[in-house]
PDB file of C-alpha atoms in Angstrom:
ATOM      1  CA  MET A 281       3.414 -21.877   7.395  1.00 48.00           C
ATOM      2  CA  LYS A 282       0.893 -18.855   6.691  1.00 50.00           C
ATOM      3  CA  HIS A 283       2.017 -15.860   8.625  1.00 51.00           C
ATOM      4  CA  SER A 284      -0.777 -13.930  10.565  1.00 49.00           C
ATOM      5  CA  THR A 285      -0.043 -10.683   8.345  1.00 48.00           C
ATOM      6  CA  ASP A 286      -0.587 -12.886   5.286  1.00 47.00           C
ATOM      7  CA  MET A 287      -4.096 -13.746   6.713  1.00 45.00           C
ATOM      8  CA  ALA A 288      -4.998 -10.062   6.772  1.00 45.00           C
ATOM      9  CA  VAL A 289      -3.764  -8.946   3.818  1.00 42.00           C
ATOM     10  CA  ARG A 290      -5.904 -12.021   2.344  1.00 47.00           C
ATOM     11  CA  GLY A 291      -9.430 -10.831   3.404  1.00 47.00           C
ATOM     12  CA  ARG A 292      -8.087  -6.576   2.833  1.00 52.00           C
ATOM     13  CA  SER A 293      -9.330  -6.126  -0.777  1.00 59.00           C
ATOM     14  CA  VAL A 294      -6.233  -4.336  -2.886  1.00 61.00           C
ATOM     15  CA  ALA A 295      -7.671  -1.441  -4.884  1.00 66.00           C
ATOM     16  CA  ARG A 296      -6.836  -2.840  -8.607  1.00 68.00           C
ATOM     17  CA  ASP A 297      -7.572  -1.759 -12.178  1.00 64.00           C
ATOM     18  CA  LEU A 298      -9.306  -3.834 -14.801  1.00 63.00           C
ATOM     19  CA  PHE A 299      -6.129  -4.652 -15.880  1.00 66.00           C
ATOM     20  CA  GLY A 300      -4.803  -6.381 -12.725  1.00 73.00           C
ATOM     21  CA  LYS A 301      -2.462  -3.362 -11.545  1.00 69.00           C
ATOM     22  CA  ARG A 302      -2.216  -1.551  -8.544  1.00 66.00           C
ATOM     23  CA  SER A 303      -4.456   1.292  -8.224  1.00 59.00           C
ATOM     24  CA  ARG A 304      -1.926   4.348  -7.959  1.00 56.00           C
ATOM     25  CA  ALA A 305      -4.303   6.163  -5.613  1.00 49.00           C
ATOM     26  CA  ASP A 306      -2.417   4.258  -2.776  1.00 50.00           C
ATOM     27  CA  THR A 307       0.540   6.275  -3.660  1.00 53.00           C
ATOM     28  CA  THR A 308      -1.606   9.251  -3.455  1.00 46.00           C
ATOM     29  CA  PRO A 309      -1.225  11.869   0.001  1.00 58.00           C
ATOM     30  CA  ASP A 310      -4.386  13.379  -0.532  1.00 80.00           C
ATOM     31  CA  ALA A 311      -7.166  11.336   1.322  1.00 86.00           C
ATOM     32  CA  ASN A 312      -9.981  13.362  -0.674  1.00 88.00           C
ATOM     33  CA  THR A 313      -8.493  11.895  -3.960  1.00 90.00           C
ATOM     34  CA  GLN A 314      -7.577   8.703  -2.897  1.00 90.00           C
ATOM     35  CA  THR A 315     -11.319   8.200  -1.918  1.00 93.00           C
ATOM     36  CA  LEU A 316     -12.501  10.013  -4.903  1.00 94.00           C
ATOM     37  CA  ALA A 317     -10.366   7.259  -6.917  1.00 94.00           C
ATOM     38  CA  LEU A 318     -10.896   4.169  -5.327  1.00 94.00           C
ATOM     39  CA  ASP A 319     -14.778   4.999  -5.549  1.00 96.00           C
ATOM     40  CA  LEU A 320     -14.581   5.306  -9.185  1.00 96.00           C
ATOM     41  CA  ARG A 321     -12.415   2.060  -9.938  1.00 95.00           C
ATOM     42  CA  GLU A 322     -15.179   0.350  -7.158  1.00 96.00           C
ATOM     43  CA  MET A 323     -18.080   1.743 -10.099  1.00 97.00           C
ATOM     44  CA  SER A 324     -15.745   0.703 -12.629  1.00 96.00           C
ATOM     45  CA  GLU A 325     -16.079  -2.977 -11.842  1.00 96.00           C
ATOM     46  CA  ARG A 326     -19.812  -2.756 -11.054  1.00 97.00           C
ATOM     47  CA  ALA A 327     -20.409  -1.473 -14.706  1.00 97.00           C
ATOM     48  CA  PHE A 328     -18.309  -4.112 -15.687  1.00 96.00           C
ATOM     49  CA  ARG A 329     -20.194  -6.752 -14.100  1.00 97.00           C
ATOM     50  CA  ALA A 330     -22.967  -5.366 -15.643  1.00 97.00           C
ATOM     51  CA  GLY A 331     -21.870  -6.064 -19.163  1.00 97.00           C
ATOM     52  CA  LEU A 332     -21.326  -2.378 -19.512  1.00 97.00           C
ATOM     53  CA  GLY A 333     -17.324  -2.320 -20.497  1.00 96.00           C
ATOM     54  CA  ARG A 334     -16.836  -0.011 -22.687  1.00 97.00           C
ATOM     55  CA  CYS A 335     -18.608   2.606 -19.391  1.00 97.00           C
ATOM     56  CA  SER A 336     -15.939   0.664 -17.277  1.00 97.00           C
ATOM     57  CA  SER A 337     -13.258   1.924 -19.483  1.00 96.00           C
ATOM     58  CA  LEU A 338     -14.502   5.215 -19.188  1.00 97.00           C
ATOM     59  CA  ILE A 339     -14.818   5.018 -15.599  1.00 97.00           C
ATOM     60  CA  GLU A 340     -11.474   3.898 -14.812  1.00 96.00           C
ATOM     61  CA  VAL A 341      -9.643   6.704 -17.140  1.00 96.00           C
ATOM     62  CA  ALA A 342     -11.475   9.368 -14.719  1.00 96.00           C
ATOM     63  CA  ALA A 343     -10.056   7.141 -11.849  1.00 95.00           C
ATOM     64  CA  LEU A 344      -6.549   7.810 -13.597  1.00 93.00           C
ATOM     65  CA  MET A 345      -7.325  11.264 -14.419  1.00 93.00           C
ATOM     66  CA  VAL A 346      -8.211  12.309 -10.783  1.00 92.00           C
ATOM     67  CA  GLU A 347      -5.083  10.312  -9.832  1.00 88.00           C
ATOM     68  CA  LEU A 348      -2.552  12.638 -11.732  1.00 89.00           C
ATOM     69  CA  GLU A 349      -4.776  15.408 -11.016  1.00 87.00           C
ATOM     70  CA  GLY A 350      -4.418  14.886  -6.972  1.00 83.00           C
ATOM     71  CA  SER A 351      -0.461  14.263  -7.956  1.00 78.00           C
ATOM     72  CA  ALA A 352      -0.246  17.216  -9.699  1.00 73.00           C
ATOM     73  CA  LEU A 353      -1.677  19.035  -7.404  1.00 65.00           C
ATOM     74  CA  ASP A 354       0.671  17.582  -4.312  1.00 59.00           C
ATOM     75  CA  GLN A 355       3.683  18.668  -6.748  1.00 61.00           C
ATOM     76  CA  ASP A 356       2.082  22.442  -7.435  1.00 55.00           C
ATOM     77  CA  GLU A 357       1.985  22.369  -3.596  1.00 57.00           C
ATOM     78  CA  PHE A 358       5.403  21.354  -2.848  1.00 54.00           C
ATOM     79  CA  ASP A 359       6.782  23.477  -5.968  1.00 50.00           C
ATOM     80  CA  ILE A 360       5.135  26.743  -4.068  1.00 52.00           C
TER      81      ILE A 360
END
């Protein structure tokens, strides 16, 4: 028997990169950084579906850079 939480998760899209890994944006506390990274991942998926594999890969790299920069900025704030 399926639980109601299973049904809720099924309907919700989990942010994943081209390799099926979960996005690190979910661990980034800054909402703006998280939104930007997820937008880039969606753009990457659209590029991939359009047959633009190399462009899609570059957009994925940009999403990773946003996540890493966001994490570094958050860490710098904690160090101050």
